Amino acid sequence: MNRLPMGALRRTPDIDLDGTWKFRLLPHEREWKSVEVPELWTMREKTDRPHYLNIAMPFDEVPPAVPRHNPTGVYRRSVNLAPYPGRRTILHVGAAEGHLSVTVNGRAVGTSTDSHLAAEFDVTDAVTEGSNTIELRVAKWSAATYLEDQDHWWQSGLSRSVFLYTVPEVHLADVAVVADYEAGHGSLEVTVATVGLDHLHETGWSARIEVLGRTETSPIAPRVVEPAFTTPLSDRSKRSEPQGVPDGLLDLLSLRAADAPIAEELRPVADGMMPPQAKAGTAVFTLGALEVAPWTAETPHLEDLLVQLISPGGDVADAVRLRIGFRRVRVQGRDLLVNGERVLIQGVNRHDVDPRTGRVISRELMLAELSLLKRFNVNAIRTSHYPNDPVLLDLCDEIGFYVVDEADIEGHAFTTTLAHDPRYLPEFLERVSRMVLRDRNHPCVIIWSLGNETGYGPGHDAAAAWVRSVDPTRPLHYEGAIARDWHAGHAASDLVCPMYPSFEALAAFSADPRADRPVIVCEYAYSQGNSTGGLAEYWRLFENLPGLQGGFIWEFKDHALDPDGDGRYRYGGDFGDEPNDGTTLLNGVVFPDLTPKPALYEARGLFSPVRVTSGAEEARAGTLRLRNRQTFADLGAYDLRLQVETEAGPVGAVTLAAPPAAPGTEVAVEVPESIRVLFGTALALTVTVRTRRDAVWAPAGTEISAHQVTFPRPLPRLPRGTGTAHAELRHPLLRREPRLSLWRALTDNDQSFALDNRFLRSGFFQLTPVDVRTDAATATIRYRAAFGDEVVHTRTVTVLDEGDYLLAERVTLPGVTGDGLRVGMEFELVDGFEQARWVGLGPWENYPDRRTSALLGAWESPIGDLAVPYLKPQENGGRGEVTELHLSGPAGTVRTVHATPLHMNVSRYAVSELEAAAHWWELRPSAKTVVHLDIAHRGVGTGLLGPDTRPAYRLSQREYGWQWRLTLTDASA
Ligand code: GAL
């Protein structure tokens, strides 16, 4: 109520109202206290805490009922105002989470819902010179709450800035820019709207724009009064002169509209009858054939646009500055085109989250987030699931991201009703239209989204129709419209934007002759816990199959909260919030503090501007072939660092400027002789891509990806059994001797209901030795798994020397489930080991279905740093394809060598400890070293919400056999 219309202009505060306000939380608090705005009271108050729910509402009412218990935060402050003669005073509330009512000096000013967009009120008539009291009352629940049921914390308060600004009585209301780009030229349409002129028959006012060195002026159109019918002649005293009205004049209107034949001589009359008329109070500028560089996410070129309102006397009455970018977005057949080119969407879903403040996001944090994403080659953001702070879009314009801008509509708990409920129709239109009106001048916004998970109904179609009419320059996105049928929903979605599709569904749809729109997956590669398996498989499809153009990883950042700043990250239930959805919000590719998870490194390699397309033979012959994966830019922004990986570590680094290669083309690089001579027994040639120039998002020299050519790997040869045979392994460095392990600390995905508890049903979490038979060198241990199935492990040990063993393992599994987690050996060392060195894949954590970007080499790390502290502890820190492992420290050294590469895990914690802890921070500091060396380890998949790991990465074999060598050297011996 009384909210000013939304527009794209951003005014600077005349009076900043951020800072200290008085606050009390109704219904119970009587005393006022001081708080700092912006803030969410839920991050501070003890009686109304954050509440995490994904789908269900936190109360039992149904729309539009408002729960009776409705915590309401009252923010009050006084402000001294000078007189502002001839100006209007506007109150800007950046974002109020809940239902906002504004009172100024006791006078009700207006109300607003739509928690992630600003509300502005003209308070001129309510304020006085001198002291004024502003009260912002935010009620947690309202009828609109049902449309804000996103998978996120329920929070309440004022999450963005509050300020006052003044404008002249006659001022600029809005500026709408269409900056188009085609065939090497820009064109510009600028519509300037004003307040205070639309009632004038002659305005005398004009608008002036300055852009690209040009200055243009255009009058503000006056109000036009349609001519009344002329009254019939009543004077019969004399013959009147004919007026020259052509016969059939009125028919001309319909003849013209019907494009029916019109006599040649009447054509000019017909054309003049209904001229297009400018909207009263606006001025429109149209500029063509502009020499300007285009905007793309790879080449984010912006121009300044100055818009001024000029009074009849020639004074500048009002002025705004905008940054604009020239580009054209089109859907053509099955392709989404930017400036005529098919772009791949390498995106993430981003929520507003800050662990300390909840959803109060600073510009610094936004810049840090976008810089991080840019350094990891992410090129697109979906603002899941509401419009973000406009500053984020400024930064996306400047740094270069494609944005799917999403309206704040998620009615997840009421998907069958809300979009059909006429009482909610105005909210659908308001929320979508206000977003579009606010953000339409941002070149980064290439797609509008009608919201998320609200079923599909007339509310969406109505909003879609509004957008199509007001902004036909961008395609529409709404997952609900295609969720049940990828061939349907054209009224509300120009894209097929499914969630968590299977690989097979994508491939089949791509091959389907009925497919008629681009597929851009709105959520995929679900990243809860140790996850994101199969990302490379998705990208194999996106890069090779027609009509598939990428998508948005779910999601960017874990939403865990840490209101006290003590590092104890909390998830659902940790605030006593019941019921809750627990850890379902720990699904980012970065931790809450922005530390990238290994999954983001996998994405980095796949999304890199460069791909290595040649193999070992060509490298040995002196050629390295690269593909420029970009769509618009050459490789001039990068340097390449070539280095050779050997079992002894990296050697021979050389840095070259990346060769010129047009976007989408391949180029050959000559491998310098100094590098080639090192190929002898090398493991791999590593090509690291680094930025050549300083950018806002990274200083020159920042590594943005690393790729390899791997050479056929000489596997270690183990000595043949020339020592004494002895079935038992005892050594002072071994706290527990190597024994069979078939279990990992279940990942979130391992516990997906879709896997039907298959791992638990195997009973492999508990192996009880029931029979041990030993002859001289061989021990056969029969285990009983938890539900009685027999597992047989046979080991032959050859003692090569003091503490030096050769082990031949054989494991026979029962066929209970046909799928397992790991098959390998586990041993524990005494305290006193600090450092790990391994030859295999690294340096970051990798699993069989998430290791396309991992690098083969000799790596080193403190043992404690090998862990990945997933906030809910689970299997973590694995590294694959390991042929050699060294552990060292004051206690001594341990070396293992594997004739077949093994999947290693070196941890401070046993599987059972990880499984028992609900939060990583509950794990006690530990000095022990638990080593797993697996002949087989299951992929991680995304099975909690999406495809499970592919069959190749499951464990379906019944028999496993392998050999390895274990050498223990006790420092005290
Ligand atoms: C999707 C939804 C997201 C999130 C995700 C699960 O269905 O759009 O908001 O809930 O599932 O984490």
mmCIF file of C-alpha atoms in Angstrom, residues 352-642:
data_model
loop_
_atom_site.group_PDB
_atom_site.id
_atom_site.type_symbol
_atom_site.label_atom_id
_atom_site.label_comp_id
_atom_site.label_asym_id
_atom_site.label_seq_id
_atom_site.Cartn_x
_atom_site.Cartn_y
_atom_site.Cartn_z
ATOM 1 C CA ASP A 352 22.261 -14.686 -0.137
ATOM 2 C CA VAL A 353 24.103 -16.256 2.801
ATOM 3 C CA ASP A 354 26.558 -14.927 5.290
ATOM 4 C CA PRO A 355 27.187 -17.213 8.254
ATOM 5 C CA ARG A 356 27.501 -14.288 10.677
ATOM 6 C CA THR A 357 24.651 -12.095 9.502
ATOM 7 C CA GLY A 358 22.331 -14.596 7.871
ATOM 8 C CA ARG A 359 21.353 -12.647 4.772
ATOM 9 C CA VAL A 360 22.837 -9.207 5.281
ATOM 10 C CA ILE A 361 25.384 -9.171 2.497
ATOM 11 C CA SER A 362 28.088 -6.563 2.134
ATOM 12 C CA ARG A 363 29.490 -5.371 -1.164
ATOM 13 C CA GLU A 364 32.859 -6.799 -0.075
ATOM 14 C CA LEU A 365 31.332 -10.226 0.348
ATOM 15 C CA MET A 366 29.574 -10.048 -3.011
ATOM 16 C CA LEU A 367 32.806 -9.021 -4.674
ATOM 17 C CA ALA A 368 34.697 -11.798 -2.902
ATOM 18 C CA GLU A 369 32.113 -14.351 -4.002
ATOM 19 C CA LEU A 370 32.073 -13.255 -7.604
ATOM 20 C CA SER A 371 35.848 -13.002 -7.732
ATOM 21 C CA LEU A 372 36.124 -16.527 -6.443
ATOM 22 C CA LEU A 373 33.624 -17.785 -8.999
ATOM 23 C CA LYS A 374 35.426 -15.998 -11.793
ATOM 24 C CA ARG A 375 38.731 -17.528 -10.727
ATOM 25 C CA PHE A 376 37.046 -20.919 -10.976
ATOM 26 C CA ASN A 377 35.736 -20.195 -14.473
ATOM 27 C CA VAL A 378 32.087 -20.050 -13.516
ATOM 28 C CA ASN A 379 30.360 -17.751 -16.001
ATOM 29 C CA ALA A 380 26.735 -17.679 -14.867
ATOM 30 C CA ILE A 381 24.620 -17.187 -11.786
ATOM 31 C CA ARG A 382 21.009 -17.976 -11.100
ATOM 32 C CA THR A 383 19.820 -15.737 -8.278
ATOM 33 C CA SER A 384 18.049 -18.625 -6.619
ATOM 34 C CA HIS A 385 15.402 -17.875 -5.621
ATOM 35 C CA TYR A 386 14.772 -14.121 -5.385
ATOM 36 C CA PRO A 387 16.256 -10.910 -6.712
ATOM 37 C CA ASN A 388 19.597 -10.099 -5.131
ATOM 38 C CA ASP A 389 20.992 -6.793 -3.984
ATOM 39 C CA PRO A 390 21.312 -4.621 -7.111
ATOM 40 C CA VAL A 391 24.996 -4.238 -6.275
ATOM 41 C CA LEU A 392 25.449 -7.886 -7.167
ATOM 42 C CA LEU A 393 24.136 -7.164 -10.636
ATOM 43 C CA ASP A 394 26.435 -4.135 -10.953
ATOM 44 C CA LEU A 395 29.340 -6.423 -10.176
ATOM 45 C CA CYS A 396 28.120 -9.074 -12.614
ATOM 46 C CA ASP A 397 27.906 -6.399 -15.332
ATOM 47 C CA GLU A 398 31.421 -5.306 -14.551
ATOM 48 C CA ILE A 399 33.183 -8.621 -13.940
ATOM 49 C CA GLY A 400 31.195 -10.557 -16.507
ATOM 50 C CA PHE A 401 28.557 -13.108 -15.530
ATOM 51 C CA TYR A 402 25.377 -14.189 -17.257
ATOM 52 C CA VAL A 403 22.539 -13.925 -14.787
ATOM 53 C CA VAL A 404 19.201 -15.665 -14.537
ATOM 54 C CA ASP A 405 17.306 -13.162 -12.443
ATOM 55 C CA GLU A 406 14.656 -14.954 -10.426
ATOM 56 C CA ALA A 407 11.493 -13.500 -8.940
ATOM 57 C CA ASP A 408 10.776 -14.015 -5.262
ATOM 58 C CA ILE A 409 8.071 -16.620 -5.750
ATOM 59 C CA GLU A 410 8.360 -20.023 -4.222
ATOM 60 C CA GLY A 411 5.197 -21.601 -2.894
ATOM 61 C CA HIS A 412 6.741 -24.999 -2.435
ATOM 62 C CA ALA A 413 4.379 -26.199 0.264
ATOM 63 C CA PHE A 414 1.341 -25.241 -1.838
ATOM 64 C CA THR A 415 2.343 -26.071 -5.383
ATOM 65 C CA THR A 416 -1.116 -27.285 -6.333
ATOM 66 C CA THR A 417 -2.977 -24.159 -5.316
ATOM 67 C CA LEU A 418 -1.072 -20.882 -5.206
ATOM 68 C CA ALA A 419 -0.514 -20.367 -8.918
ATOM 69 C CA HIS A 420 -4.240 -20.978 -9.477
ATOM 70 C CA ASP A 421 -5.491 -18.830 -6.624
ATOM 71 C CA PRO A 422 -6.799 -15.475 -7.922
ATOM 72 C CA ARG A 423 -6.122 -13.936 -4.522
ATOM 73 C CA TYR A 424 -2.421 -14.434 -5.253
ATOM 74 C CA LEU A 425 -2.504 -13.275 -8.887
ATOM 75 C CA PRO A 426 -1.579 -9.669 -8.025
ATOM 76 C CA GLU A 427 1.417 -10.921 -6.019
ATOM 77 C CA PHE A 428 2.656 -12.980 -8.974
ATOM 78 C CA LEU A 429 2.462 -9.945 -11.215
ATOM 79 C CA GLU A 430 3.947 -7.593 -8.654
ATOM 80 C CA ARG A 431 6.881 -9.770 -7.787
ATOM 81 C CA VAL A 432 7.832 -10.525 -11.364
ATOM 82 C CA SER A 433 7.177 -7.041 -12.726
ATOM 83 C CA ARG A 434 9.003 -5.266 -9.910
ATOM 84 C CA MET A 435 12.061 -7.402 -10.520
ATOM 85 C CA VAL A 436 11.980 -6.691 -14.251
ATOM 86 C CA LEU A 437 11.454 -2.966 -13.745
ATOM 87 C CA ARG A 438 14.344 -2.817 -11.316
ATOM 88 C CA ASP A 439 16.847 -4.907 -13.247
ATOM 89 C CA ARG A 440 16.108 -4.521 -16.940
ATOM 90 C CA ASN A 441 19.024 -2.199 -17.669
ATOM 91 C CA HIS A 442 21.629 -4.715 -16.551
ATOM 92 C CA PRO A 443 23.398 -6.352 -19.458
ATOM 93 C CA CYS A 444 24.301 -9.284 -17.217
ATOM 94 C CA VAL A 445 20.654 -10.291 -16.858
ATOM 95 C CA ILE A 446 20.071 -12.477 -19.879
ATOM 96 C CA ILE A 447 17.085 -14.496 -18.641
ATOM 97 C CA TRP A 448 14.082 -13.748 -16.419
ATOM 98 C CA SER A 449 12.893 -16.463 -14.098
ATOM 99 C CA LEU A 450 9.324 -16.489 -12.837
ATOM 100 C CA GLY A 451 10.405 -18.065 -9.557
ATOM 101 C CA ASN A 452 10.906 -21.574 -8.304
ATOM 102 C CA GLU A 453 8.842 -24.597 -7.337
ATOM 103 C CA THR A 454 5.357 -23.137 -7.227
ATOM 104 C CA GLY A 455 3.686 -25.674 -9.470
ATOM 105 C CA TYR A 456 2.389 -24.130 -12.663
ATOM 106 C CA GLY A 457 -0.726 -22.106 -13.237
ATOM 107 C CA PRO A 458 -2.336 -18.976 -14.586
ATOM 108 C CA GLY A 459 -0.353 -16.838 -12.143
ATOM 109 C CA HIS A 460 2.773 -17.794 -14.078
ATOM 110 C CA ASP A 461 1.209 -17.340 -17.483
ATOM 111 C CA ALA A 462 -0.050 -13.898 -16.504
ATOM 112 C CA ALA A 463 3.361 -12.851 -15.238
ATOM 113 C CA ALA A 464 4.994 -14.299 -18.357
ATOM 114 C CA ALA A 465 2.646 -12.335 -20.591
ATOM 115 C CA TRP A 466 3.499 -9.118 -18.766
ATOM 116 C CA VAL A 467 7.236 -9.718 -19.179
ATOM 117 C CA ARG A 468 6.931 -10.650 -22.829
ATOM 118 C CA SER A 469 5.118 -7.379 -23.470
ATOM 119 C CA VAL A 470 7.407 -5.125 -21.446
ATOM 120 C CA ASP A 471 10.745 -6.749 -22.183
ATOM 121 C CA PRO A 472 10.727 -8.873 -25.316
ATOM 122 C CA THR A 473 14.542 -8.799 -25.360
ATOM 123 C CA ARG A 474 15.088 -11.629 -22.902
ATOM 124 C CA PRO A 475 13.885 -15.225 -22.747
ATOM 125 C CA LEU A 476 11.824 -16.563 -19.884
ATOM 126 C CA HIS A 477 12.666 -19.390 -17.562
ATOM 127 C CA TYR A 478 10.344 -21.332 -15.321
ATOM 128 C CA GLU A 479 11.090 -24.871 -14.297
ATOM 129 C CA GLY A 480 7.561 -25.596 -13.084
ATOM 130 C CA ALA A 481 6.265 -25.078 -16.614
ATOM 131 C CA ILE A 482 8.337 -27.967 -17.981
ATOM 132 C CA ALA A 483 8.730 -30.132 -14.882
ATOM 133 C CA ARG A 484 6.238 -32.780 -15.956
ATOM 134 C CA ASP A 485 6.806 -32.536 -19.672
ATOM 135 C CA TRP A 486 9.907 -31.090 -21.305
ATOM 136 C CA HIS A 487 7.905 -30.579 -24.475
ATOM 137 C CA ALA A 488 5.292 -28.376 -22.807
ATOM 138 C CA GLY A 489 5.009 -25.087 -20.905
ATOM 139 C CA HIS A 490 5.858 -22.752 -23.786
ATOM 140 C CA ALA A 491 3.673 -19.970 -22.411
ATOM 141 C CA ALA A 492 5.896 -19.531 -19.373
ATOM 142 C CA SER A 493 9.304 -20.863 -20.407
ATOM 143 C CA ASP A 494 11.441 -20.314 -23.478
ATOM 144 C CA LEU A 495 13.966 -22.743 -22.060
ATOM 145 C CA VAL A 496 13.804 -26.327 -20.986
ATOM 146 C CA CYS A 497 15.268 -25.827 -17.542
ATOM 147 C CA PRO A 498 14.860 -29.054 -15.591
ATOM 148 C CA MET A 499 16.239 -29.993 -12.192
ATOM 149 C CA TYR A 500 18.650 -32.841 -11.528
ATOM 150 C CA PRO A 501 18.036 -34.634 -14.835
ATOM 151 C CA SER A 502 19.519 -38.034 -15.484
ATOM 152 C CA PHE A 503 22.194 -38.315 -18.142
ATOM 153 C CA GLU A 504 19.928 -40.575 -20.140
ATOM 154 C CA ALA A 505 17.040 -38.099 -20.082
ATOM 155 C CA LEU A 506 19.291 -35.355 -21.441
ATOM 156 C CA ALA A 507 20.658 -37.553 -24.182
ATOM 157 C CA ALA A 508 17.206 -38.794 -25.174
ATOM 158 C CA PHE A 509 15.730 -35.299 -25.237
ATOM 159 C CA SER A 510 18.614 -34.030 -27.304
ATOM 160 C CA ALA A 511 17.873 -36.705 -29.901
ATOM 161 C CA ASP A 512 14.108 -36.149 -29.842
ATOM 162 C CA PRO A 513 12.864 -34.494 -33.057
ATOM 163 C CA ARG A 514 10.116 -32.734 -31.069
ATOM 164 C CA ALA A 515 12.633 -30.833 -28.908
ATOM 165 C CA ASP A 516 12.291 -27.178 -29.832
ATOM 166 C CA ARG A 517 13.997 -25.123 -27.122
ATOM 167 C CA PRO A 518 17.469 -24.921 -25.559
ATOM 168 C CA VAL A 519 18.058 -27.057 -22.491
ATOM 169 C CA ILE A 520 19.708 -25.120 -19.683
ATOM 170 C CA VAL A 521 19.522 -27.151 -16.523
ATOM 171 C CA CYS A 522 18.398 -24.910 -13.659
ATOM 172 C CA GLU A 523 19.793 -27.196 -10.952
ATOM 173 C CA TYR A 524 22.146 -30.154 -11.273
ATOM 174 C CA ALA A 525 25.319 -31.672 -9.790
ATOM 175 C CA TYR A 526 23.766 -31.654 -6.348
ATOM 176 C CA SER A 527 26.616 -30.943 -3.965
ATOM 177 C CA GLN A 528 25.504 -31.904 -0.471
ATOM 178 C CA GLY A 529 28.492 -33.170 1.473
ATOM 179 C CA ASN A 530 31.036 -35.222 -0.431
ATOM 180 C CA SER A 531 29.240 -35.215 -3.753
ATOM 181 C CA THR A 532 29.203 -33.732 -7.266
ATOM 182 C CA GLY A 533 30.163 -37.047 -8.877
ATOM 183 C CA GLY A 534 29.475 -37.174 -12.598
ATOM 184 C CA LEU A 535 30.060 -33.486 -13.341
ATOM 185 C CA ALA A 536 32.368 -34.446 -16.206
ATOM 186 C CA GLU A 537 29.703 -36.770 -17.568
ATOM 187 C CA TYR A 538 27.222 -33.907 -17.684
ATOM 188 C CA TRP A 539 29.768 -31.784 -19.491
ATOM 189 C CA ARG A 540 30.495 -34.501 -22.006
ATOM 190 C CA LEU A 541 26.794 -34.263 -22.882
ATOM 191 C CA PHE A 542 26.524 -30.470 -22.768
ATOM 192 C CA GLU A 543 29.507 -30.019 -25.040
ATOM 193 C CA ASN A 544 28.584 -32.650 -27.552
ATOM 194 C CA LEU A 545 24.832 -32.979 -27.877
ATOM 195 C CA PRO A 546 22.611 -30.563 -29.798
ATOM 196 C CA GLY A 547 20.316 -28.371 -27.784
ATOM 197 C CA LEU A 548 22.110 -28.862 -24.445
ATOM 198 C CA GLN A 549 23.821 -25.738 -23.163
ATOM 199 C CA GLY A 550 24.932 -26.308 -19.583
ATOM 200 C CA GLY A 551 23.279 -25.264 -16.377
ATOM 201 C CA PHE A 552 23.587 -24.204 -12.777
ATOM 202 C CA ILE A 553 25.212 -26.361 -10.113
ATOM 203 C CA TRP A 554 23.183 -26.718 -6.924
ATOM 204 C CA GLU A 555 24.648 -24.744 -5.271
ATOM 205 C CA PHE A 556 27.339 -22.194 -4.606
ATOM 206 C CA LYS A 557 27.650 -22.032 -0.827
ATOM 207 C CA ASP A 558 26.721 -23.986 2.287
ATOM 208 C CA HIS A 559 24.091 -22.119 4.287
ATOM 209 C CA ALA A 560 25.383 -23.042 7.719
ATOM 210 C CA LEU A 561 25.187 -20.198 10.214
ATOM 211 C CA ASP A 562 27.644 -19.091 12.827
ATOM 212 C CA PRO A 563 25.951 -16.194 14.623
ATOM 213 C CA ASP A 564 28.506 -16.142 17.422
ATOM 214 C CA GLY A 565 31.543 -16.338 15.173
ATOM 215 C CA ASP A 566 33.004 -19.253 17.099
ATOM 216 C CA GLY A 567 33.433 -21.510 14.076
ATOM 217 C CA ARG A 568 30.660 -23.827 15.217
ATOM 218 C CA TYR A 569 28.618 -23.847 12.056
ATOM 219 C CA ARG A 570 24.969 -24.696 12.607
ATOM 220 C CA TYR A 571 22.431 -26.355 10.372
ATOM 221 C CA GLY A 572 18.749 -27.214 10.675
ATOM 222 C CA GLY A 573 17.810 -28.177 14.233
ATOM 223 C CA ASP A 574 20.817 -26.516 15.839
ATOM 224 C CA PHE A 575 18.710 -23.563 16.958
ATOM 225 C CA GLY A 576 16.081 -25.814 18.446
ATOM 226 C CA ASP A 577 14.140 -25.257 15.217
ATOM 227 C CA GLU A 578 11.604 -28.033 14.920
ATOM 228 C CA PRO A 579 10.640 -29.533 12.564
ATOM 229 C CA ASN A 580 13.622 -28.998 10.295
ATOM 230 C CA ASP A 581 15.414 -30.357 7.273
ATOM 231 C CA GLY A 582 18.762 -30.802 8.976
ATOM 232 C CA THR A 583 21.742 -30.824 6.646
ATOM 233 C CA THR A 584 19.887 -30.275 3.361
ATOM 234 C CA LEU A 585 21.333 -26.789 3.200
ATOM 235 C CA LEU A 586 24.934 -27.968 3.333
ATOM 236 C CA ASN A 587 25.130 -28.363 -0.401
ATOM 237 C CA GLY A 588 27.534 -25.728 -1.630
ATOM 238 C CA VAL A 589 30.673 -26.124 -3.675
ATOM 239 C CA VAL A 590 32.201 -23.729 -1.170
ATOM 240 C CA PHE A 591 32.087 -23.724 2.606
ATOM 241 C CA PRO A 592 30.333 -20.851 4.407
ATOM 242 C CA ASP A 593 33.666 -19.023 4.729
ATOM 243 C CA LEU A 594 34.179 -19.298 0.940
ATOM 244 C CA THR A 595 36.827 -22.013 1.110
ATOM 245 C CA PRO A 596 36.334 -23.939 -2.121
ATOM 246 C CA LYS A 597 35.433 -27.587 -1.798
ATOM 247 C CA PRO A 598 37.172 -30.084 -4.075
ATOM 248 C CA ALA A 599 34.017 -30.197 -6.226
ATOM 249 C CA LEU A 600 34.694 -26.617 -7.282
ATOM 250 C CA TYR A 601 38.178 -27.613 -8.454
ATOM 251 C CA GLU A 602 36.572 -30.287 -10.599
ATOM 252 C CA ALA A 603 34.294 -27.623 -12.094
ATOM 253 C CA ARG A 604 37.251 -25.282 -12.569
ATOM 254 C CA GLY A 605 38.999 -27.690 -14.880
ATOM 255 C CA LEU A 606 35.867 -28.492 -16.863
ATOM 256 C CA PHE A 607 34.902 -24.819 -17.190
ATOM 257 C CA SER A 608 38.412 -23.663 -18.067
ATOM 258 C CA PRO A 609 38.868 -21.425 -21.101
ATOM 259 C CA VAL A 610 41.397 -23.971 -22.310
ATOM 260 C CA ARG A 611 41.165 -27.664 -22.980
ATOM 261 C CA VAL A 612 44.125 -29.888 -23.833
ATOM 262 C CA THR A 613 43.113 -32.016 -26.793
ATOM 263 C CA SER A 614 46.315 -33.884 -27.625
ATOM 264 C CA GLY A 615 47.827 -36.940 -26.012
ATOM 265 C CA ALA A 616 51.094 -38.409 -24.887
ATOM 266 C CA GLU A 617 52.485 -39.342 -28.268
ATOM 267 C CA GLU A 618 52.030 -35.889 -29.705
ATOM 268 C CA ALA A 619 53.577 -34.334 -26.606
ATOM 269 C CA ARG A 620 56.609 -36.567 -26.945
ATOM 270 C CA ALA A 621 56.815 -35.515 -30.574
ATOM 271 C CA GLY A 622 56.854 -31.900 -29.378
ATOM 272 C CA THR A 623 53.260 -30.742 -29.864
ATOM 273 C CA LEU A 624 50.604 -29.764 -27.429
ATOM 274 C CA ARG A 625 47.202 -28.978 -28.858
ATOM 275 C CA LEU A 626 44.796 -26.700 -27.022
ATOM 276 C CA ARG A 627 41.243 -25.681 -27.680
ATOM 277 C CA ASN A 628 40.018 -22.237 -26.796
ATOM 278 C CA ARG A 629 36.702 -23.118 -25.128
ATOM 279 C CA GLN A 630 35.579 -19.526 -25.013
ATOM 280 C CA THR A 631 32.915 -18.068 -27.265
ATOM 281 C CA PHE A 632 34.093 -14.495 -27.710
ATOM 282 C CA ALA A 633 37.629 -13.996 -26.430
ATOM 283 C CA ASP A 634 40.952 -15.198 -27.750
ATOM 284 C CA LEU A 635 43.517 -16.591 -25.338
ATOM 285 C CA GLY A 636 45.373 -13.302 -25.011
ATOM 286 C CA ALA A 637 44.406 -12.948 -21.359
ATOM 287 C CA TYR A 638 46.405 -16.008 -20.310
ATOM 288 C CA ASP A 639 49.858 -17.392 -19.805
ATOM 289 C CA LEU A 640 50.612 -21.091 -19.835
ATOM 290 C CA ARG A 641 52.991 -22.713 -17.435
ATOM 291 C CA LEU A 642 54.362 -26.052 -18.563
#
